[in-house]
């Protein structure tokens, strides 16, 4: 720009400062004291925003051009949120039901990011969060036709993966190779880890079993979109087929496929370190058994996939048998050598929950009661079940049982009422804590909700609540689930929408090698950032980026690629977001 033009431009801006234009400008940058779902709300649903203030008393809802006020209301009494030490008030504008684009304004505080009130308001982010799995595909190029500006070359063919000495067997000695292509990259790194694929696939397959009609029409624009299988299942098949290559002949399943050390932040095609499959383990094998058992009953209905369902069941039972014979094959990464392995450990030493999950899925698929006896769920319902996470998967068994509850109403083996009761009780606890929460959300029921990948805690709480809703039809569960979706999309103490590409202030610089290494300004869309993590386990040069504003559990988040402790993405975090957002879309 020439200097005279700059002068004219500055002058114009100065004049316009006193006009309506300046107001629009102001809304572009949204007040960081107003925390709101930056995507929006369903016409008939509850609508809340959080204002960081102890003084302000009134708020208004304006059309997005800020020309018309459509609603004015009183803020609630102030409350402190212990997880951010903020004093906040709630703005409730649930009675605004007309579709449109709006902002929320509080005088003396400012104007919010814009948001929308509409039917299907979360459809695009919900869909994008599933499309994100396509962008995580290993061993294939992503043509522009499907990947848009994030098109990239293939990386990690994984057709000559070496058997690590910890994984050696008679027919597959150390140093020999197997082919194990495909699957999704786990996270910001390029590893493929069975344990984490387990909960990820279980979550996605459960969404499919719960809402098949909605998912059958979801068009993801992927290479398989033209075939007769729903895109949602085609995408999950991409990872399932990889998982199937991870089972050894004896039924045991390799813990992971990885390079010995993390590769630098290069594109997939340039990450060419030798890849290894490492040690068969009980956790990986049971997670595999659960996923393949569940997948077997889903794919039974597809003639286009002859034999798949049967093969999955055979593999599942073989894995289960191996795990029963090897109940304590603990993955101890620190003991591995030649080469040493330093990538993600996913080390878990307690396999009871994995066994319960696998046995239950096998029971549901086969009807064989011995599996249910093995699962032995009902003796410890009160104590042993919590919000799912990668090392903690037995609640997925409860979800599957209640989904198929019609089969068990008069059952002599399953006390389905006890299972239902457990889910609604857990749901009630989340609902009641959201009622007293300063942010009006279940997230933060306990301070320990804020862990590495805390956003998946919020999403998984949402799934629990949606299970309770599907059993009871009681809207209180649906509303609480929706409140956690609001949390993830902006109604949180950082003010960020944690889904890349969605929201005026959204995560832009995730720890994600493909996004870091391309020369595209925008990150790959539809990825859920890990979220606030007071552990702050980042490396030295990154730790000092946490300032005073990041010092509380709920604010311990930096939108910086260096931060693998708060800003990485991962398939086991995206999957519960996919469930939460798509299930709410399907229900509303
Ligand atoms: O990129 C890695 C990420 O996926 C892991 O979650 C994280 C913790 O294990 O480690 C990251 O890799 C870093 C490595 O541990 C040390 N060298 C720098 C790597 C990238 O920041
Ligand atoms: O999600 C995992 C988290 O629970 C652990 O605390 C953390 C450190 O071990 O690792 C996380 O998983 C990472 C995995 O080890 C490697 N790929 C990236 C994952 C997300 O950061």
XYZ file of C-alpha atoms and ligand atoms in Angstrom:
630
model
C 0.000 0.000 0.000
C 1.264 3.523 -0.866
C 1.670 5.957 2.035
C -0.954 8.379 0.684
C -3.434 5.509 0.517
C -2.545 4.535 4.053
C -3.161 8.094 5.181
C -6.553 8.182 3.478
C -7.398 4.802 4.969
C -6.456 5.885 8.501
C -8.451 9.057 8.111
C -11.486 7.115 6.959
C -11.177 4.751 9.884
C -10.962 7.700 12.230
C -14.172 9.188 10.826
C -15.943 5.862 10.779
C -15.019 5.278 14.369
C -17.982 7.414 15.285
C -20.379 5.503 13.091
C -22.103 2.148 13.156
C -19.207 0.647 11.216
C -17.016 0.803 14.301
C -19.527 -1.238 16.249
C -19.469 -3.998 13.658
C -15.713 -3.903 13.826
C -15.806 -4.276 17.557
C -17.940 -7.375 17.336
C -15.384 -8.965 15.014
C -13.029 -9.273 17.900
C -15.619 -10.332 20.483
C -15.174 -9.400 24.141
C -13.040 -11.948 25.950
C -15.278 -11.450 28.980
C -18.270 -12.979 27.214
C -18.111 -16.754 26.911
C -20.558 -18.258 24.478
C -20.995 -21.146 22.084
C -19.667 -19.395 18.965
C -21.638 -21.661 16.646
C -25.044 -21.283 18.219
C -28.253 -22.693 19.568
C -31.368 -24.631 18.596
C -34.556 -22.503 18.483
C -36.370 -24.381 21.252
C -33.340 -25.230 23.376
C -31.834 -23.550 26.417
C -29.449 -20.657 25.590
C -26.901 -19.324 28.015
C -23.759 -17.247 27.985
C -21.321 -16.524 30.795
C -20.199 -12.962 31.561
C -17.078 -12.346 33.608
C -18.321 -9.584 35.882
C -19.531 -8.905 39.369
C -21.103 -5.531 38.546
C -23.012 -5.599 35.270
C -26.741 -6.231 35.631
C -28.321 -6.247 32.159
C -27.650 -7.738 28.763
C -29.231 -7.631 25.371
C -29.375 -9.755 22.252
C -28.885 -7.819 19.022
C -29.050 -8.856 15.417
C -25.544 -9.534 14.125
C -25.406 -6.140 12.375
C -26.119 -4.653 15.819
C -28.931 -2.551 14.441
C -31.859 -4.162 16.207
C -32.276 -5.282 19.777
C -34.392 -8.431 19.902
C -34.245 -9.181 23.620
C -33.070 -7.651 26.853
C -32.670 -9.461 30.129
C -31.166 -9.446 33.605
C -27.965 -11.238 34.458
C -28.027 -13.804 37.271
C -26.437 -13.345 40.683
C -22.627 -13.571 40.606
C -20.870 -16.855 41.352
C -17.254 -17.904 41.476
C -16.071 -20.771 39.281
C -13.433 -22.523 41.384
C -11.580 -23.863 38.342
C -10.787 -20.415 36.949
C -11.251 -18.258 40.044
C -13.481 -15.958 38.008
C -16.619 -14.254 39.255
C -19.231 -14.697 36.566
C -22.908 -14.128 35.847
C -25.177 -16.063 33.539
C -27.173 -14.538 30.698
C -30.210 -16.675 29.875
C -31.863 -15.872 26.553
C -33.657 -19.155 25.994
C -36.829 -17.312 25.012
C -35.221 -15.959 21.833
C -36.419 -18.527 19.328
C -36.339 -16.828 15.942
C -33.707 -18.132 13.571
C -30.983 -15.674 12.699
C -27.500 -14.375 13.417
C -26.997 -12.482 16.631
C -24.551 -11.051 19.151
C -24.911 -10.611 22.881
C -24.106 -7.190 24.327
C -23.387 -6.091 27.901
C -22.846 -2.410 28.399
C -19.539 -1.607 29.994
C -18.258 -5.068 28.997
C -18.658 -5.420 25.259
C -20.111 -7.567 22.533
C -19.813 -11.317 22.035
C -18.586 -13.258 19.068
C -21.459 -13.742 16.615
C -23.607 -16.873 16.887
C -26.623 -18.330 15.173
C -30.013 -19.601 16.235
C -31.163 -22.251 13.771
C -32.373 -25.765 13.312
C -29.423 -28.084 12.587
C -27.121 -25.388 13.926
C -24.323 -27.864 14.738
C -24.582 -29.891 11.542
C -21.454 -28.482 9.878
C -19.101 -28.772 12.865
C -20.567 -32.200 13.673
C -19.859 -33.400 10.162
C -16.410 -31.793 10.046
C -15.384 -33.542 13.241
C -16.007 -36.871 11.501
C -14.358 -35.734 8.267
C -11.307 -34.985 10.413
C -10.682 -38.747 10.561
C -10.266 -38.747 6.799
C -7.486 -36.179 7.210
C -5.810 -38.515 9.721
C -5.560 -41.368 7.206
C -2.164 -43.031 6.900
C -0.753 -44.709 3.759
C -2.805 -42.771 1.249
C -2.724 -39.489 -0.562
C -5.528 -37.016 0.095
C -6.537 -35.596 -3.293
C -7.886 -32.085 -3.529
C -11.265 -33.425 -4.582
C -11.803 -34.646 -1.011
C -9.250 -32.732 1.016
C -9.583 -29.270 -0.528
C -6.644 -27.030 0.255
C -5.336 -29.607 2.761
C -4.590 -32.060 -0.054
C -1.349 -33.944 0.586
C 0.804 -36.803 -0.604
C 0.692 -40.233 0.983
C 2.988 -41.062 3.859
C 3.761 -44.168 5.882
C 3.000 -47.002 3.440
C 3.548 -49.376 6.395
C 3.924 -52.310 4.037
C 7.297 -53.294 5.501
C 6.870 -52.892 9.204
C 9.491 -54.655 11.289
C 8.689 -57.028 14.133
C 10.332 -55.686 17.280
C 12.079 -58.348 19.388
C 9.399 -57.838 22.063
C 6.811 -58.979 19.524
C 8.681 -61.893 17.977
C 6.964 -65.249 17.487
C 8.005 -68.422 15.699
C 6.676 -67.456 12.304
C 7.468 -63.801 12.751
C 10.986 -63.555 14.144
C 12.499 -60.265 15.282
C 13.428 -58.099 12.324
C 11.104 -59.844 9.874
C 8.435 -57.679 8.280
C 4.672 -57.584 8.031
C 2.339 -55.350 6.074
C 0.073 -53.178 8.215
C -1.060 -50.256 6.081
C -3.893 -47.801 6.549
C -5.584 -46.697 9.729
C -5.610 -43.265 11.290
C -2.674 -41.432 12.795
C -3.297 -41.333 16.508
C -2.874 -37.646 17.104
C -0.425 -34.882 16.309
C 2.155 -37.645 15.913
C 2.184 -40.431 13.336
C 1.927 -43.459 15.616
C -0.913 -45.987 15.309
C -1.808 -47.320 18.736
C -4.302 -50.145 19.277
C -5.357 -49.179 22.809
C -6.350 -45.709 21.721
C -7.974 -47.005 18.551
C -10.059 -49.204 20.839
C -12.012 -46.532 22.669
C -12.110 -44.385 19.529
C -13.727 -47.111 17.442
C -16.023 -48.188 20.279
C -17.294 -44.624 20.555
C -17.853 -44.187 16.816
C -19.470 -47.602 16.350
C -21.766 -46.855 19.297
C -22.850 -43.627 17.657
C -23.685 -45.640 14.560
C -25.673 -48.215 16.499
C -27.563 -45.434 18.300
C -28.383 -43.237 15.297
C -28.101 -45.280 12.089
C -30.746 -43.364 10.152
C -29.114 -40.015 10.713
C -25.647 -41.366 9.893
C -26.742 -43.216 6.772
C -27.303 -39.881 5.060
C -24.185 -38.095 6.283
C -22.119 -37.253 3.194
C -18.445 -36.880 4.061
C -17.111 -36.501 0.518
C -14.479 -39.224 0.841
C -13.143 -41.555 -1.873
C -15.712 -44.225 -0.895
C -18.689 -41.854 -1.065
C -19.987 -43.485 -4.250
C -20.252 -47.025 -2.860
C -23.342 -48.448 -1.143
C -22.006 -48.238 2.378
C -22.683 -45.147 4.507
C -19.679 -42.781 4.504
C -19.592 -42.906 8.285
C -18.985 -46.662 8.193
C -16.571 -46.379 5.278
C -14.427 -44.043 7.356
C -14.465 -46.330 10.403
C -13.652 -49.270 8.110
C -10.475 -47.494 7.094
C -9.185 -47.866 10.642
C -10.820 -51.242 11.290
C -9.012 -52.834 8.361
C -5.735 -51.609 9.763
C -6.582 -52.966 13.209
C -7.251 -56.369 11.654
C -3.642 -56.486 10.419
C -2.365 -56.026 13.969
C -3.385 -59.479 15.189
C -0.700 -62.150 15.302
C -1.486 -65.727 14.281
C -1.956 -66.812 17.907
C -4.692 -64.204 18.488
C -2.587 -61.704 20.446
C -2.592 -58.115 19.212
C 0.418 -55.803 18.939
C 0.269 -52.832 21.262
C 1.249 -50.354 18.574
C 2.867 -49.568 15.248
C 5.391 -46.786 15.516
C 8.824 -45.441 14.724
C 11.258 -45.894 17.613
C 11.195 -42.153 18.364
C 8.827 -39.336 17.498
C 9.563 -37.873 14.095
C 10.070 -34.103 13.790
C 7.227 -31.907 12.595
C 7.373 -32.882 8.934
C 4.673 -33.884 6.441
C 3.622 -37.551 6.382
C 5.557 -38.221 3.174
C 8.776 -36.978 4.782
C 8.416 -38.956 8.004
C 10.351 -41.935 6.746
C 11.810 -43.517 9.878
C 11.577 -47.321 10.062
C 8.291 -48.458 11.636
C 7.923 -51.319 14.097
C 5.153 -53.366 15.650
C 5.794 -53.783 19.337
C 4.848 -56.324 22.006
C 1.477 -58.045 22.160
C -0.404 -56.970 25.266
C -3.551 -57.800 27.216
C -5.024 -54.291 27.006
C -4.560 -54.014 23.240
C -5.881 -57.538 22.685
C -9.032 -57.004 24.769
C -9.762 -53.610 23.212
C -9.357 -55.272 19.828
C -11.748 -58.058 20.862
C -14.382 -55.514 21.938
C -14.170 -53.449 18.750
C -14.217 -56.431 16.394
C -17.164 -58.003 18.259
C -19.167 -54.785 17.979
C -18.143 -54.246 14.351
C -19.116 -57.811 13.528
C -22.771 -57.214 14.413
C -22.855 -53.872 12.573
C -21.335 -55.143 9.330
C -23.530 -58.241 9.312
C -26.118 -56.201 7.448
C -23.899 -55.359 4.476
C -23.902 -57.811 1.568
C -21.320 -55.577 -0.100
C -18.805 -56.782 2.455
C -18.993 -60.544 2.131
C -17.314 -62.442 4.930
C -16.262 -59.376 6.856
C -18.662 -59.822 9.738
C -17.739 -63.497 10.164
C -14.021 -62.768 10.014
C -14.382 -60.065 12.631
C -16.109 -62.423 15.001
C -13.489 -65.123 14.513
C -10.751 -62.569 15.201
C -12.577 -61.266 18.234
C -13.003 -64.665 19.859
C -9.413 -65.562 19.102
C -8.222 -62.332 20.706
C -10.419 -62.907 23.722
C -9.064 -66.430 24.183
C -5.487 -65.136 23.949
C -6.218 -62.523 26.603
C -7.681 -65.126 28.944
C -4.504 -67.155 28.514
C -2.306 -64.079 28.901
C -4.157 -62.049 31.528
C -1.109 -60.058 32.640
C 0.767 -59.119 29.473
C 1.547 -55.591 30.632
C 3.051 -53.179 28.142
C 6.180 -51.851 29.851
C 7.804 -49.509 27.399
C 10.789 -48.722 29.609
C 11.910 -52.351 29.361
C 12.075 -52.462 25.569
C 15.412 -52.270 23.803
C 17.117 -52.738 20.397
C 15.696 -50.362 19.554
C 14.397 -48.496 22.572
C 10.895 -47.176 21.954
C 10.008 -43.681 23.131
C 6.697 -42.829 21.439
C 3.289 -42.761 23.155
C 3.091 -45.503 25.776
C -0.610 -45.899 26.477
C 0.544 -48.014 29.378
C -2.278 -49.443 31.449
C -1.789 -52.107 34.048
C -5.355 -52.876 35.011
C -7.261 -54.978 32.496
C -10.467 -55.668 34.382
C -12.394 -52.924 32.592
C -11.082 -53.998 29.172
C -12.148 -57.575 29.903
C -15.603 -56.417 30.961
C -15.996 -54.432 27.784
C -14.769 -57.196 25.453
C -16.818 -59.906 27.185
C -19.972 -57.783 27.057
C -19.607 -56.956 23.358
C -19.031 -60.644 22.617
C -22.085 -61.541 24.672
C -24.283 -59.053 22.815
C -23.042 -60.227 19.421
C -23.117 -63.987 20.054
C -25.706 -64.431 22.812
C -23.270 -66.741 24.603
C -24.002 -66.278 28.300
C -20.576 -67.409 29.399
C -19.218 -64.126 28.146
C -21.664 -62.221 30.311
C -20.651 -64.270 33.322
C -17.021 -63.410 32.584
C -17.894 -59.731 32.392
C -19.312 -59.842 35.902
C -20.525 -56.268 35.693
C -23.350 -56.273 38.130
C -21.474 -56.969 41.345
C -19.552 -53.699 41.244
C -21.783 -51.226 39.423
C -21.618 -48.714 42.258
C -17.862 -48.547 42.493
C -16.191 -49.534 39.240
C -17.749 -47.381 36.555
C -16.867 -43.852 35.537
C -16.654 -41.539 32.555
C -14.762 -43.415 29.814
C -11.178 -42.577 28.875
C -8.562 -44.661 27.043
C -7.503 -46.657 30.138
C -11.060 -46.907 31.427
C -13.534 -48.558 29.093
C -16.059 -50.677 31.028
C -18.795 -48.009 30.895
C -18.854 -48.627 27.126
C -20.194 -52.083 28.021
C -23.091 -50.487 29.912
C -23.866 -48.267 26.915
C -24.024 -51.277 24.609
C -26.299 -53.191 26.974
C -28.797 -50.357 27.331
C -28.748 -49.790 23.595
C -29.848 -53.391 23.159
C -32.070 -53.336 26.255
C -35.125 -54.646 24.405
C -33.353 -57.984 24.106
C -32.896 -58.193 27.866
C -36.190 -57.096 29.354
C -37.075 -60.619 30.505
C -33.550 -61.915 30.659
C -32.455 -64.275 33.404
C -28.803 -63.364 32.896
C -28.854 -59.590 32.546
C -30.357 -57.369 35.216
C -30.991 -54.596 32.726
C -32.751 -52.413 35.296
C -29.632 -52.339 37.430
C -27.565 -51.266 34.407
C -30.088 -48.595 33.436
C -30.212 -47.389 36.990
C -26.441 -47.013 37.090
C -26.404 -44.842 33.957
C -29.225 -42.589 35.104
C -27.598 -42.219 38.495
C -24.345 -41.104 36.922
C -26.351 -38.780 34.689
C -28.221 -37.324 37.661
C -24.949 -36.474 39.370
C -23.793 -34.555 36.289
C -27.140 -32.785 35.907
C -27.183 -31.678 39.515
C -23.635 -30.373 39.389
C -24.437 -28.439 36.212
C -27.301 -26.785 38.106
C -24.994 -25.381 40.766
C -22.046 -24.712 38.428
C -21.161 -21.067 37.817
C -20.822 -21.952 34.129
C -24.027 -24.054 34.204
C -22.171 -27.088 32.816
C -21.350 -30.627 33.986
C -17.693 -30.115 33.028
C -15.780 -29.348 36.206
C -17.956 -31.517 38.433
C -14.568 -32.528 39.816
C -11.322 -30.676 39.542
C -9.836 -33.884 38.137
C -11.961 -33.367 35.029
C -9.085 -31.125 33.940
C -6.486 -33.641 32.780
C -4.438 -34.195 29.638
C -7.160 -34.246 26.975
C -9.746 -32.667 29.300
C -11.986 -31.761 26.378
C -12.638 -35.456 25.923
C -13.852 -35.590 29.530
C -16.439 -32.941 28.657
C -17.468 -34.803 25.515
C -17.593 -38.174 27.279
C -19.758 -36.721 30.051
C -22.031 -35.588 27.231
C -22.236 -39.143 25.876
C -23.150 -40.505 29.310
C -25.914 -37.906 29.540
C -27.189 -38.719 26.070
C -27.401 -42.388 27.028
C -29.480 -41.372 30.036
C -31.646 -39.246 27.759
C -32.206 -42.076 25.300
C -33.350 -44.350 28.109
C -35.631 -41.893 29.887
C -36.565 -39.222 27.329
C -35.989 -36.717 30.128
C -34.810 -33.413 28.642
C -32.702 -32.519 31.647
C -30.062 -34.963 30.400
C -30.175 -33.613 26.865
C -29.799 -30.047 28.103
C -26.824 -30.916 30.276
C -25.162 -32.702 27.343
C -25.793 -29.680 25.152
C -24.245 -27.457 27.840
C -20.973 -29.386 27.518
C -21.140 -28.920 23.749
C -21.523 -25.180 24.460
C -18.448 -25.475 26.691
C -16.362 -27.006 23.911
C -17.470 -24.409 21.386
C -16.695 -21.360 23.508
C -18.531 -21.202 26.829
C -15.391 -21.922 28.805
C -12.795 -19.994 30.766
C -10.390 -19.655 27.814
C -12.999 -18.198 25.466
C -11.825 -20.515 22.670
C -13.910 -22.735 20.492
C -11.729 -25.844 20.663
C -12.793 -27.200 17.257
C -10.451 -26.047 14.499
C -12.215 -24.077 11.778
C -15.389 -23.390 13.778
C -16.015 -20.187 15.690
C -14.626 -16.676 15.362
C -12.037 -17.411 18.040
C -11.115 -21.060 17.527
C -7.956 -23.116 18.022
C -5.584 -22.181 15.210
C -2.240 -23.684 16.012
C -2.680 -27.260 17.234
C 0.195 -29.656 17.903
C -0.489 -31.569 14.690
C 2.331 -32.460 12.342
C 0.319 -32.260 9.086
C -1.001 -28.797 9.990
C 2.424 -27.645 11.162
C 4.273 -28.815 8.081
C 1.995 -27.621 5.278
C 2.076 -24.010 4.114
C -1.656 -23.551 4.579
C -2.527 -20.817 7.040
C -5.594 -22.607 8.447
C -5.222 -25.809 10.445
C -6.905 -28.978 9.190
C -10.563 -28.400 10.148
C -12.760 -30.370 12.532
C -10.029 -31.294 15.018
C -10.715 -31.001 18.732
C -7.852 -29.573 20.783
C -6.901 -31.386 24.002
C -7.965 -28.445 26.178
C -6.976 -27.100 29.584
C -4.458 -29.280 31.419
C -2.990 -27.937 34.660
C -0.229 -30.559 34.427
C 1.440 -28.317 31.803
C 3.833 -31.166 30.910
C 5.307 -29.290 27.961
C 8.995 -29.015 27.223
C 11.096 -26.122 28.481
C 10.785 -23.681 25.578
C 7.026 -24.058 25.727
C 6.399 -23.947 29.457
C 7.247 -20.244 29.661
C 4.354 -19.422 27.332
C 1.911 -20.099 30.148
C 1.325 -16.723 31.817
C -0.768 -15.610 34.773
C -3.907 -15.973 32.696
C -3.166 -19.685 32.243
C -2.525 -20.635 35.814
C -5.811 -22.274 36.842
C -7.050 -25.755 35.876
C -9.695 -24.383 33.497
C -7.420 -21.761 31.925
C -4.332 -23.915 31.505
C -4.456 -23.888 27.728
C -2.257 -22.230 25.111
C -3.074 -22.152 21.412
C 0.507 -22.891 20.436
C 1.881 -25.798 18.411
C 4.589 -26.372 20.984
C 2.008 -27.399 23.557
C 1.446 -31.124 23.249
C 0.063 -31.080 26.796
C -2.815 -28.707 26.007
C -3.081 -28.245 22.251
C -2.489 -31.584 20.587
C -5.352 -33.312 18.813
C -6.125 -37.034 19.074
C -8.581 -39.553 17.667
C -9.864 -40.521 21.139
C -10.765 -36.870 21.766
C -12.363 -36.254 18.379
C -14.509 -39.386 18.605
C -16.550 -38.327 21.665
C -16.984 -34.887 20.104
C -18.273 -36.632 16.973
C -20.693 -38.564 19.154
C -21.856 -35.566 21.169
C -22.362 -33.151 18.281
C -23.892 -35.653 15.858
C -26.163 -37.271 18.452
C -27.516 -33.869 19.475
C -28.073 -33.037 15.801
C -29.865 -36.350 15.308
C -32.071 -35.809 18.388
C -32.933 -32.119 18.032
O 4.668 -34.880 19.229
C 4.689 -35.675 20.409
C 3.310 -35.808 20.976
O 2.499 -36.530 20.076
C 3.332 -36.450 22.340
O 2.035 -36.387 22.920
C 4.354 -35.739 23.231
C 4.456 -36.373 24.604
O 4.862 -37.695 24.541
O 5.627 -35.724 22.628
C 5.650 -35.050 21.389
O 6.918 -35.164 20.817
C 7.941 -34.374 21.341
C 8.938 -35.300 21.986
O 8.399 -35.943 23.116
C 10.197 -34.560 22.367
N 10.748 -33.889 21.193
C 9.823 -32.921 20.620
C 8.583 -33.622 20.162
C 7.623 -32.642 19.507
O 7.317 -31.557 20.326
O -3.907 -39.156 25.971
C -2.705 -39.512 26.627
C -2.699 -38.963 28.021
O -3.720 -39.573 28.781
C -1.348 -39.179 28.659
O -1.328 -38.511 29.909
C -0.252 -38.625 27.755
C 1.140 -38.820 28.302
O 1.456 -40.160 28.371
O -0.323 -39.254 26.494
C -1.520 -39.010 25.818
O -1.499 -39.685 24.610
C -0.588 -39.264 23.600
C 0.104 -40.503 23.100
O 0.923 -41.036 24.116
C 0.920 -40.260 21.844
N 0.131 -39.636 20.833
C -0.442 -38.392 21.284
C -1.364 -38.640 22.456
C -2.078 -37.373 22.853
O -1.245 -36.433 23.443
